[in-house]
XYZ file of C-alpha atoms in Angstrom:
633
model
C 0.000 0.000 0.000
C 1.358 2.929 -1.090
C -0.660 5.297 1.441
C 0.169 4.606 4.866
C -2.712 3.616 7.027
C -2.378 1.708 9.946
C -3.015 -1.737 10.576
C -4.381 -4.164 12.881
C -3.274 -5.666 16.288
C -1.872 -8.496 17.490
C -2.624 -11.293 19.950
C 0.107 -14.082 21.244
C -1.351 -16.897 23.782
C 0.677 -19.662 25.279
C -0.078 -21.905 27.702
C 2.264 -24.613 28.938
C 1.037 -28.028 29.305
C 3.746 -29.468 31.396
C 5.602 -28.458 34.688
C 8.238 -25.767 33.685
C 10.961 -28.466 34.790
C 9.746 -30.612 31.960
C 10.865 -27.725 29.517
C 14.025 -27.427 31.397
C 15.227 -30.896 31.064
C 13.490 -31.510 27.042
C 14.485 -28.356 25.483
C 17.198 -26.505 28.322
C 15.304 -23.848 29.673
C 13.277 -22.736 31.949
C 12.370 -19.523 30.234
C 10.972 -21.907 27.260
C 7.529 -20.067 27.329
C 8.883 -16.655 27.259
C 11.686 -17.476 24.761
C 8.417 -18.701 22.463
C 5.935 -15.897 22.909
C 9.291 -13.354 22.015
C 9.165 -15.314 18.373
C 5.517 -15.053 18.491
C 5.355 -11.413 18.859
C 8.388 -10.301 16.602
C 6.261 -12.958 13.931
C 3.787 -10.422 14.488
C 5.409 -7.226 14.727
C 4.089 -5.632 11.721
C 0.639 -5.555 13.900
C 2.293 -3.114 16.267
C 4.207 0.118 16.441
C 2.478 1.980 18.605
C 3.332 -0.222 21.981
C 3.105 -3.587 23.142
C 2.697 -5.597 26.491
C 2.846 -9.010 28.276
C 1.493 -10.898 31.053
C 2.157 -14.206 32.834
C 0.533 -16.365 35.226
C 1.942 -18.845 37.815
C -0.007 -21.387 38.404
C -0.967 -23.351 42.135
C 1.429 -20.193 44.181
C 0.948 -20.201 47.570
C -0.846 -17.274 49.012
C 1.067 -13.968 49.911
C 3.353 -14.540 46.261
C 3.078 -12.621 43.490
C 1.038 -14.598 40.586
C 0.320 -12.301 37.856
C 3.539 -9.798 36.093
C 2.526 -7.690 33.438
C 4.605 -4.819 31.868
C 4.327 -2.621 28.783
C 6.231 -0.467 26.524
C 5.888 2.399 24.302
C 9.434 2.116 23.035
C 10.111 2.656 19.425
C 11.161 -1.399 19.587
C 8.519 -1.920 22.405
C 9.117 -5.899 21.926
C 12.425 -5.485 22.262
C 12.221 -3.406 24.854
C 10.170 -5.673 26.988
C 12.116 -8.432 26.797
C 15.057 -6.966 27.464
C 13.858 -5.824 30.601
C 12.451 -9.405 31.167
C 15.793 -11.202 30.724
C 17.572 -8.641 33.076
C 16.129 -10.135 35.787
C 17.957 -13.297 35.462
C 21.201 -11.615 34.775
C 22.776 -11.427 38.077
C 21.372 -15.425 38.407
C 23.384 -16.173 35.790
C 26.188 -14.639 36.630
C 26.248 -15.356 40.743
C 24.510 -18.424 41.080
C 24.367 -20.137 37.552
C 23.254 -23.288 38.614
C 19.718 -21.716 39.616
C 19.110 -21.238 36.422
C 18.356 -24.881 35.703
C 16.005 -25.032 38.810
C 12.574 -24.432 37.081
C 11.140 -24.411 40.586
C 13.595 -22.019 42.587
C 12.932 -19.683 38.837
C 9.194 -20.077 39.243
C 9.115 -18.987 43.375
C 11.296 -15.997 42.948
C 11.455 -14.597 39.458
C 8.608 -12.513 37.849
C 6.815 -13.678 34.323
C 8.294 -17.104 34.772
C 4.661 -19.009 34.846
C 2.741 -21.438 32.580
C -0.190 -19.039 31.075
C 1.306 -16.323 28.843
C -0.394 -13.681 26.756
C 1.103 -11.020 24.387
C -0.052 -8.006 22.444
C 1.476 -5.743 19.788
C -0.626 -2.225 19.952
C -1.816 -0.268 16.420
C -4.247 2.030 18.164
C -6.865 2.988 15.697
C -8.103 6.093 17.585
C -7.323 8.022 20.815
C -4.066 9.159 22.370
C -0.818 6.908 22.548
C -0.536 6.167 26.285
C 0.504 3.541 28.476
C -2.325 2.874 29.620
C -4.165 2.272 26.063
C -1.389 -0.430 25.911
C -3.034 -4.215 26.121
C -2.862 -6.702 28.549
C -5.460 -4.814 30.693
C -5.813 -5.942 33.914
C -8.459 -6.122 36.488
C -7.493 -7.185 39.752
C -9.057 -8.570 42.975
C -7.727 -10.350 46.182
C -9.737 -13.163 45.076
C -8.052 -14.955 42.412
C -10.582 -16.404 40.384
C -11.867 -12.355 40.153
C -8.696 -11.589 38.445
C -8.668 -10.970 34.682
C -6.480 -10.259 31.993
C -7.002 -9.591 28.856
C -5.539 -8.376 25.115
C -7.254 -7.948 22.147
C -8.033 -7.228 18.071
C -11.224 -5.864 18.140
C -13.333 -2.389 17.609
C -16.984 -2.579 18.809
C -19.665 -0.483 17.450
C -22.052 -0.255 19.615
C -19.553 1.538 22.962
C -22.506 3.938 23.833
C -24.849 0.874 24.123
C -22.303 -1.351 26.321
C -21.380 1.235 28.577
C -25.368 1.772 29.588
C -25.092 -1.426 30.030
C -22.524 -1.245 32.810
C -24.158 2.213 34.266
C -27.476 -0.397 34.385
C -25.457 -2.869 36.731
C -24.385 -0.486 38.714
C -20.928 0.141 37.539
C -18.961 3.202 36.564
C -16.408 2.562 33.851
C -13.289 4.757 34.170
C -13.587 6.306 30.287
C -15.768 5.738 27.123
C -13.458 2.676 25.487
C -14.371 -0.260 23.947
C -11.584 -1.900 25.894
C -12.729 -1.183 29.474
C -16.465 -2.119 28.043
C -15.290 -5.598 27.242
C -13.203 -6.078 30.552
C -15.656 -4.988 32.841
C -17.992 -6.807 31.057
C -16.547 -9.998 31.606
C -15.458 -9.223 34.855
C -19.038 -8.510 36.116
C -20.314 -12.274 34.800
C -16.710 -13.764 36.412
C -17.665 -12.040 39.557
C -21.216 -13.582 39.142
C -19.735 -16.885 38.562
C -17.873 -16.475 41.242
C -20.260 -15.685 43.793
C -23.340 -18.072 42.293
C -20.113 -21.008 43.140
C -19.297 -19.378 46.640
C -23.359 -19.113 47.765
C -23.781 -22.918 46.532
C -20.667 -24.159 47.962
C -21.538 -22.142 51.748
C -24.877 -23.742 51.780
C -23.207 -27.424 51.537
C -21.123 -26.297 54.516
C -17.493 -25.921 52.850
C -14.868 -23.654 54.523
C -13.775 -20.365 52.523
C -10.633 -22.129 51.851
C -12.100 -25.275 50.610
C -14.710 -23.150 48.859
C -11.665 -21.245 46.964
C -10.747 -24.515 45.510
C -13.882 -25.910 44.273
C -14.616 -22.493 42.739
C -11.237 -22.268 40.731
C -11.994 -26.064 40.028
C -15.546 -25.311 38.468
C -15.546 -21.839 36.450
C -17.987 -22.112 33.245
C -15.604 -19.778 31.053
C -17.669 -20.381 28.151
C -20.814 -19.334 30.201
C -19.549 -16.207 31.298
C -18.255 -15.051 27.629
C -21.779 -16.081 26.694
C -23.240 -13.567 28.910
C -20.768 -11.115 28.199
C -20.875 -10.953 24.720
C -24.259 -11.243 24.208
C -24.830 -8.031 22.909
C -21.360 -7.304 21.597
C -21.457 -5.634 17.899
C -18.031 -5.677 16.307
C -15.279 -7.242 15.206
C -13.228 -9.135 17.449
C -10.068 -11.935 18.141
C -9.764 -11.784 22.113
C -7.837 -13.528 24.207
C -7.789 -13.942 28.484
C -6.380 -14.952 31.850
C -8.213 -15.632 35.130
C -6.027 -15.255 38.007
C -5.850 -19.141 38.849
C -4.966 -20.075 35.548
C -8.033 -20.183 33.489
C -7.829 -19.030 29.842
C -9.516 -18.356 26.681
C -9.139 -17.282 22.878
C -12.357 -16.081 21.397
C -13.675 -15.146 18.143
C -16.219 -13.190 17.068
C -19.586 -14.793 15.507
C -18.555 -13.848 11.891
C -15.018 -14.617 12.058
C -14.132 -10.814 11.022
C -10.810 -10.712 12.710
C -8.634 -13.796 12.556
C -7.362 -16.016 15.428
C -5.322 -19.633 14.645
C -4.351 -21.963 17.067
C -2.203 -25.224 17.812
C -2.503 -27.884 20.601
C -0.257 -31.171 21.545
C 0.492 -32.520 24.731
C 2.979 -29.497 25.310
C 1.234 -26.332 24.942
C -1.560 -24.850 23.804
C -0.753 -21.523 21.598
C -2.877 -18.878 19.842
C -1.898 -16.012 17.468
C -3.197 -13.360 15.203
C -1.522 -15.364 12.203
C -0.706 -18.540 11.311
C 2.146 -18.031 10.147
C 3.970 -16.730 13.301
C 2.698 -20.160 14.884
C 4.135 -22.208 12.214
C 7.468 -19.981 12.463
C 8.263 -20.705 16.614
C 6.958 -23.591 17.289
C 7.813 -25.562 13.761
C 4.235 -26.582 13.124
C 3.494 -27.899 9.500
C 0.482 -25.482 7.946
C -2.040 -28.587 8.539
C -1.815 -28.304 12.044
C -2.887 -24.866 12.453
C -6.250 -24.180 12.821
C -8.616 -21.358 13.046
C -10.820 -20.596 16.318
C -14.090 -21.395 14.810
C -16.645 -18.064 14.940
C -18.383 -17.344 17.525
C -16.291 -19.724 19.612
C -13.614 -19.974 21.815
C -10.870 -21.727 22.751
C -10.713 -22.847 26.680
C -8.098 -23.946 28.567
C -8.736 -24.559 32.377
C -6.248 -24.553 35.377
C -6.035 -28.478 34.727
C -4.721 -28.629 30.996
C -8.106 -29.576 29.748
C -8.773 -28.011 26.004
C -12.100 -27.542 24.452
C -13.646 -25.583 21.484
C -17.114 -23.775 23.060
C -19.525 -22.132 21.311
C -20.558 -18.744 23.301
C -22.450 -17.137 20.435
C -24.588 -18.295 17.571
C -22.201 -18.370 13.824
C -23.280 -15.892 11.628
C -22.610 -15.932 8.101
C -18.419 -16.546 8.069
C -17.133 -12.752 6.866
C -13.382 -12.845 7.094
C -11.981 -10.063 6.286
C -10.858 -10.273 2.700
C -8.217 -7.102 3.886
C -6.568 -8.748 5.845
C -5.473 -11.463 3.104
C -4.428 -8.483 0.241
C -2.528 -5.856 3.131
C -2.344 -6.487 7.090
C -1.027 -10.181 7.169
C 2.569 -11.548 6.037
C 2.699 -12.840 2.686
C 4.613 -15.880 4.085
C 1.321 -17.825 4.819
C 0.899 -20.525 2.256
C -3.083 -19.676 1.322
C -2.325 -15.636 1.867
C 0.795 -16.215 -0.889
C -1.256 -18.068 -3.553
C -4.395 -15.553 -2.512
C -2.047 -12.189 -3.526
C -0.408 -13.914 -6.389
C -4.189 -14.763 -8.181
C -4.924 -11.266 -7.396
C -2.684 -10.128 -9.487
C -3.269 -12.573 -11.929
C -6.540 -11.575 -12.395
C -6.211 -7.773 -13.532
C -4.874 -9.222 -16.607
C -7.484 -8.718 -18.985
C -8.278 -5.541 -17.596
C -4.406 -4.376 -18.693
C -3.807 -5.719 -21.912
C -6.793 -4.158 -22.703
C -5.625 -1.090 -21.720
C -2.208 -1.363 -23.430
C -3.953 -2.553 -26.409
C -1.944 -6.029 -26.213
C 1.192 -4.029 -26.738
C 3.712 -5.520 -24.615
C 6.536 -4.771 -26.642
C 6.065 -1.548 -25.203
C 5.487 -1.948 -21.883
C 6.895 -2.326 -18.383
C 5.288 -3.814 -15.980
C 6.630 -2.601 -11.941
C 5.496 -2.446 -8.833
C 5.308 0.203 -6.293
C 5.437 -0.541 -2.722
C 7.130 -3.901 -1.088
C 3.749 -5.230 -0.172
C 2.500 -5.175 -3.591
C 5.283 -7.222 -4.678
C 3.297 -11.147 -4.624
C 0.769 -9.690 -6.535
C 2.857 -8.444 -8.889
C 4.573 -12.135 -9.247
C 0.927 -13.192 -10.312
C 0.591 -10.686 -12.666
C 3.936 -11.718 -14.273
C 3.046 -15.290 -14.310
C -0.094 -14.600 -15.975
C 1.157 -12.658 -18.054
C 3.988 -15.246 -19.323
C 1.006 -17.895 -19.889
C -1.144 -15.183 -22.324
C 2.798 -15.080 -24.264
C 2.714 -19.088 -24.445
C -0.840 -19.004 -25.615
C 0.089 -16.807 -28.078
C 3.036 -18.541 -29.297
C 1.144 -21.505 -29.454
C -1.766 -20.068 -31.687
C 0.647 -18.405 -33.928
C 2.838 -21.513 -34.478
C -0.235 -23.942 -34.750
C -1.969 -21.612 -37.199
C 1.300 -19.951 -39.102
C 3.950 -23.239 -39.120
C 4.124 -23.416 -42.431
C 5.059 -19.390 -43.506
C 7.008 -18.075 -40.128
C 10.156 -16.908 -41.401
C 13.415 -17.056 -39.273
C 12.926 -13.606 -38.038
C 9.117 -14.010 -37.161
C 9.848 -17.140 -35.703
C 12.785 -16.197 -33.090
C 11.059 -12.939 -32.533
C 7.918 -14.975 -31.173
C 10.011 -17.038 -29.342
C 11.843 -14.150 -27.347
C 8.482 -12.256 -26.744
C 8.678 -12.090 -22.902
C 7.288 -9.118 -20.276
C 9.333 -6.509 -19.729
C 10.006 -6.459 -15.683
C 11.589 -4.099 -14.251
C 11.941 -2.413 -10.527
C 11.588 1.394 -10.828
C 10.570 2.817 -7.666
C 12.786 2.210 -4.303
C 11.920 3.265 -1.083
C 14.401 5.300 0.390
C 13.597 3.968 4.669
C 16.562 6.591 5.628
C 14.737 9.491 4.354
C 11.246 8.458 5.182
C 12.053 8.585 8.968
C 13.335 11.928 8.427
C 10.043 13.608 7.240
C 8.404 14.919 10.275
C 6.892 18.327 10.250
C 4.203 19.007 8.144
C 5.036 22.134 6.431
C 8.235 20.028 5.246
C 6.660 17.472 4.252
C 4.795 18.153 0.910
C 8.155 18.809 -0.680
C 10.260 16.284 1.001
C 8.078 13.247 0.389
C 8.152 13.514 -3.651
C 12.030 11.710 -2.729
C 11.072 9.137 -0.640
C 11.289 6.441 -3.554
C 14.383 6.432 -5.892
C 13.855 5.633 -9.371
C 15.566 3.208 -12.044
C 16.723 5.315 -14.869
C 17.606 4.170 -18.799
C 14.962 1.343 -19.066
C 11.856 3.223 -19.953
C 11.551 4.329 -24.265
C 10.867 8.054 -23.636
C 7.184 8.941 -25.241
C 7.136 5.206 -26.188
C 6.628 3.322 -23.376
C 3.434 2.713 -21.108
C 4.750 1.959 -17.290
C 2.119 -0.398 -15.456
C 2.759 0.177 -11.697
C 1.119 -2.557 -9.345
C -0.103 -1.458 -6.075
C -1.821 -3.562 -3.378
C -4.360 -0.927 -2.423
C -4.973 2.552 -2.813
C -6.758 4.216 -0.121
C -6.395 8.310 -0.172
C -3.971 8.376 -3.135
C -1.680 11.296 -1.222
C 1.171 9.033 -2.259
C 0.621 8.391 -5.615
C 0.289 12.543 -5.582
C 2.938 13.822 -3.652
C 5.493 11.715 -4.755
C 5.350 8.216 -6.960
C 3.558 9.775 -10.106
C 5.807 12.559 -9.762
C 9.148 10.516 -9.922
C 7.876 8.232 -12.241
C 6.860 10.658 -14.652
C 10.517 11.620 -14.731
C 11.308 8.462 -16.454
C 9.422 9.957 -19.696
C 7.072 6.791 -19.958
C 3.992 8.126 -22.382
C 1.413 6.281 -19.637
C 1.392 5.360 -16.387
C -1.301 2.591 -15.008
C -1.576 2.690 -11.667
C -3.089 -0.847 -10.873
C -4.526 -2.097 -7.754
C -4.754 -5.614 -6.405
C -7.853 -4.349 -4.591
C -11.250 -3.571 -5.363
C -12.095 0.597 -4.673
C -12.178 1.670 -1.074
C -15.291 3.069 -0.312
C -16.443 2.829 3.200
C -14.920 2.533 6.674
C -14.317 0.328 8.710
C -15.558 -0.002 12.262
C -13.851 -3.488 13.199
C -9.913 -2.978 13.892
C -8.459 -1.068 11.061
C -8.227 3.309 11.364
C -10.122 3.891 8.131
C -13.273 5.547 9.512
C -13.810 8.684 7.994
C -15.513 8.879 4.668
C -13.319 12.257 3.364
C -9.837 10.273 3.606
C -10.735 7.912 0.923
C -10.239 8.881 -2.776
C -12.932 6.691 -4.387
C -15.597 9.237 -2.418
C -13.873 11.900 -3.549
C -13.817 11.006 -6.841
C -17.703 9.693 -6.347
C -18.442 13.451 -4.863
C -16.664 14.968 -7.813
C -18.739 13.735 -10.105
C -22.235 13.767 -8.882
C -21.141 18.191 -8.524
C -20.072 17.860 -11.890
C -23.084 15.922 -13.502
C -25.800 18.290 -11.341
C -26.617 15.370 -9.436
C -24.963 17.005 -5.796
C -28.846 16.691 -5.046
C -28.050 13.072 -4.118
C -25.172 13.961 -1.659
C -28.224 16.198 0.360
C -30.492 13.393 -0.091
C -28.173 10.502 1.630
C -27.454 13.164 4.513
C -31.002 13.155 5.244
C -31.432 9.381 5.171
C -28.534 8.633 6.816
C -29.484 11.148 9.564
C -32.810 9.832 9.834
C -31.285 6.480 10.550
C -29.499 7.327 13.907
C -32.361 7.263 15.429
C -33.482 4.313 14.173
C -32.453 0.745 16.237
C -29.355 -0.321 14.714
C -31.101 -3.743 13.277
C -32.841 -1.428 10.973
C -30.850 0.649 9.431
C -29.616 0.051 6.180
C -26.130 1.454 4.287
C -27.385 5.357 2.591
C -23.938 5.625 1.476
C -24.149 3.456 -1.106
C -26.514 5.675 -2.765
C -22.985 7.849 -3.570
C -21.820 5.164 -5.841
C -24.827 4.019 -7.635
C -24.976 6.341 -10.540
C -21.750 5.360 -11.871
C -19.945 2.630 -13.419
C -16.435 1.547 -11.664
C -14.400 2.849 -14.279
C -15.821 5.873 -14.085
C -15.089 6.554 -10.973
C -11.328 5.479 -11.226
C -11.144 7.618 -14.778
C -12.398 10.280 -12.020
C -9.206 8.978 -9.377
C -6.540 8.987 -11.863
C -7.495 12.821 -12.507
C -7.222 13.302 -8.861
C -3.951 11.526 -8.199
C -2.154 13.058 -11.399
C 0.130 16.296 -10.462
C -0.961 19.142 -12.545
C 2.825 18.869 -13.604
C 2.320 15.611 -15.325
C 3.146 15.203 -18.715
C 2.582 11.311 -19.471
C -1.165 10.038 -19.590
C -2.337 8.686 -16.018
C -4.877 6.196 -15.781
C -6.325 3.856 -12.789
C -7.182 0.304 -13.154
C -9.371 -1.595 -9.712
C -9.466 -4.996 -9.319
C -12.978 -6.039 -9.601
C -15.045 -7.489 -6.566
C -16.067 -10.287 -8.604
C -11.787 -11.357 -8.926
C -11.459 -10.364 -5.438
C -13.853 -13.478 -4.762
C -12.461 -15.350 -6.903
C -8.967 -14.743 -5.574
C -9.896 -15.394 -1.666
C -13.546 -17.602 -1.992
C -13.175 -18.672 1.809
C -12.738 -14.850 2.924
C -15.846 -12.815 1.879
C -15.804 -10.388 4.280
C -15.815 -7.042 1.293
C -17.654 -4.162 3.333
C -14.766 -1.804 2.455
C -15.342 -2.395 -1.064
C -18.955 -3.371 -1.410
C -20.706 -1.803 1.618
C -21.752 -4.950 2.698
C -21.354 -4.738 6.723
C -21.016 -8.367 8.538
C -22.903 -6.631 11.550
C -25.954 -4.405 11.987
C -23.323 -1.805 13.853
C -21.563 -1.297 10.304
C -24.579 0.471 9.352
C -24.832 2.755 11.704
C -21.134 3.499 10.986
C -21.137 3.904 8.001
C -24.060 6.832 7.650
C -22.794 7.980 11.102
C -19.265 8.538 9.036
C -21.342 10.411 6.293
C -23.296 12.601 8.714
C -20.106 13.680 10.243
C -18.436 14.442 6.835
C -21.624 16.435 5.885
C -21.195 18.517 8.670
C -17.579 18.958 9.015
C -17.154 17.143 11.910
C -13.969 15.049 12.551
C -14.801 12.953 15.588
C -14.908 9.136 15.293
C -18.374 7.448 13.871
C -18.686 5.006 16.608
């Protein structure tokens, strides 16, 4: 992606099947667990820049020790940073008393974070301040164990104004209007309710408070609590959580939205944001990975045993198809061959555009993350040169003459790499009055391969969201080369609404495909439609969210994709410009075709997985209407 938006978070869960002196003696160390989630989170790192934070649980300590360790960082390596301050606590062990560090036990009584339940998170906040305390694992604490609660997650929920009435209704009063205090007190008011339904039944059978402690910790219903927690959760959501005596989950929400894998063995249980980063530390074959099922979640009590419970009813699976063309690593097998059909697939829209002429054309890409697509645009495009080949030679063996015939057989696409991000200088760019000049040099280019006024450049990106790149700086230094067109082609469909689930794109202004959609209905003396969805979508606030249906659609409906991107290349294109700049989308139709298991599309199609989306959505056009830049939900 060219434009820089930011991306989602990220979730690491382990929890340690054995006694820690099993990992001692099988694989040397003690610190096996935190050595693991490290990999996990660094697997994971581009989910994260904006902090990160751990927590740890010892299981069966005696009362009066400290159980639970959590610490966070907002260093510019916050990983890193963590760890490092982790592993200095076993520095002067090492170096005084070596031989204590083979003594899982001694580790586990006296050094913080060495315990058997571990959760990590890597922090992109989509909204808000930067702040410690916006940093994940929350915590919610209670001289009580089973009332303690942990928890980090990948979520956005829509519907904050109706959850926190919620919690003024039981009696609570939440510290700030999050969606991440929502969802811990949340659960922590049906874990306290657990807790005290167990306790009253327990007292009237005539156990002790100490005995009592026991059974309770013995006999939480996890899965019943997140089913009365959730029950009126709207939103995307991969969650994971800790109860103080060990106690864990890894939850989903009903439509799958935001992804969550897994892995289990007699070892360890271990959850992630990707599957990748599983199959990475642990050395798990891709089989073996598996996906929290919606509307489920994974449960791992104090006494190892694992189970898949359903806490809300599946809804249609939406995964989001984003995820697969941007946010996740490339390096997952089904994510790989997802980007490289992708590109595969804009094909026919491109050699129609170049008129079949690839003698004179170059085909590039743009940003790193666009680069698998653009290896499935090259392969397809080297199976249309065999097809030829093979048409002409069935149809013309007789009459090719030498020079036809090894001028056929050399036809290949012209590949070349012509814009290179210069990571030096983009960490330089700061101030905003600077940065309008200085960002038309972040990317270097390739000079002496383009036919000045001859040529057509084809520049793959994965996305295009607000086009200020393209602007400010890519058309600009490509247009240096002296190409006669530049195609700027994305992998994705048009971005046209927001999202609400995880990823900071929720205001309508920032993306270009509105713009472009505005543009024209001023143009055509159709702006009477941009005064009639205001009204509608207006209207609809007031309406229950169940009932309201996406207004914003009506932007788009009087125009035919390629209109629209004619009307984005216009936008993009530096009045400086001298070569011809057009846009090409991938269609939505490809983008099912490319990712069939993944149809969650609402930033293309409008088609929110939840009735919150909605709401969103004309809440995001209300506030563009009127100027307003708050958030939409």
């Amino acid at each position: 992606m060219s434009d820089s938006i930011k991306h989602e978070c990220g979730i690491a869960f382990i929890r340690l099947l054995k006694p820690l002196s099993f990992y001692q003696k099988k694989y040397g160390t003690a610190l096996y667990g935190l050595n693991k989630l490290y990999l996990l989170m660094e697997k994971q790192h581009n989910r994260g820049q904006d902090g990160a934070g751990i927590a740890t649980i010892k299981l069966d300590v005696k009362p009066g020790h400290r159980y639970i360790s959590r610490y966070r960082s907002m260093a510019q390596n916050a990983v890193a940073d963590i760890f490092g301050y982790v592993h200095s606590k076993f520095v002067d062990i090492q170096n005084e008393t070596p031989e204590l560090m083979q003594d899982a036990e001694w580790l586990k009584q006296n050094v913080s974070f060495i315990g058997e339940v571990l959760m990590g998170h890597l922090r992109y906040g989509t909204h808000g301040q930067n702040s410690i305390e916006n940093c994940h694992p929350f915590l919610r604490q209670n001289n009580w164990m089973t009332r303690n609660l942990v928890i980090a997650g990948n979520f956005n929920m829509t519907n904050v104004d109706e959850l926190l009435e919620q919690l003024y209704e039981l009696g609570q009063h939440p510290k700030e209007q999050a969606d991440t205090v929502t969802v811990l007190e949340k659960i922590g008011h049906f874990l306290d309710d657990e807790n005290q339904d167990l306790f009253d039944t327990y007292k009237k059978e005539g156990l002790s408070n100490v005995e009592i402690t026991h059974k309770i910790s013995d006999n939480l219903n996890i899965a019943n609590i997140l089913r009365r927690s959730a029950k009126t959760w709207d939103g995307g959501y991969a969650m994971s959580g800790i109860v103080g005596n060990g106690d864990a989950f890894f939850m989903r929400d009903p439509s799958g939205i935001r992804p969550a894998y897994y892995y289990q063995d007699d070892e360890i249980v271990v959850g992630a944001s990707e599957r990748p980063a599983i199959q990475t530390a642990f050395n798990i074959p891709f089989g073996e990975v598996k996906e929290v099922l919606p509307g489920h979640a994974l449960i791992v009590k104090k006494d190892g045993t694992v189970s898949m419970e359903q806490f809300r009813e599946p809804l249609e699976k939406r995964s989001c198809s984003f995820e697969r063309i941007y946010f996740s690593r490339g390096s997952d097998a089904e994510i790989y061959t997802e980007r490289k059909e992708l590109g595969k697939l804009l094909i026919d829209q491109i050699l129609a555009s170049v008129k079949s002429d690839l003698k004179n054309t170059v085909f590039s890409f743009i940003p790193n993350t666009a680069e698998i697509s653009f290896y499935g645009l090259v392969d397809g495009l080297h199976e249309h040169i065999r097809k030829i080949q093979k048409e002409t030679l069935i149809e013309r063996k007789e009459n090719l003459s030498t020079e036809e015939l090894d001028e056929l057989l050399s036809m290949t696409p012209r590949v070349e790499k012509l814009a290179i991000k210069d990571v030096k200088l983009r960490t330089f760019i700061t101030a905003d009055a600077d940065r309008k000049e200085m960002v038309a040099h972040v990317y270097d280019t390739t000079y002496g391969v383009i036919k000045n006024d001859v040529d057509t450049l084809v520049a793959v990106d994965d996305s295009i969201v607000r086009g200020t790149t393209l602007r400010q700086s890519i058309i600009k230094i490509i247009d240096r080369l002296h190409p006669k067109k530049i195609i700027i082609v994305s992998s994705a469909p048009q971005i046209r609404y927001p999202d609400c689930y995880g990823i900071d794109m929720s205001k309508m202004g920032q993306f270009v495909a509105f713009e472009a959609a505005i543009q024209l209905l001023k143009e055509r003396g159709m702006a009477h439609i941009i005064d009639e969805v205001y009204e509608k979508c207006k209207a609809s606030l007031l309406l229950p969210k169940d009932q309201i249906v996406n207004h914003v659609k009506e932007i788009y409906r009087p125009f035919k994709q390629e209109e629209i991107s004619a009307q984005i290349a216009k936008i993009i294109t530096p009045k400086e410009t001298v070569a011809d700049v057009e846009v090409i989308y991938q269609t939505l139709d490809n983008l099912h075709a490319a990712i069939p298991n993944h149809k969650g599309d609402w930033y293309f199609s409008g088609n929110y997985p939840t009735p919150g989306g909605n709401k969103v959505v004309n809440k995001a056009f209300v506030n563009w209407k009127e100027g307003s830049n708050q958030r939409a939900y």
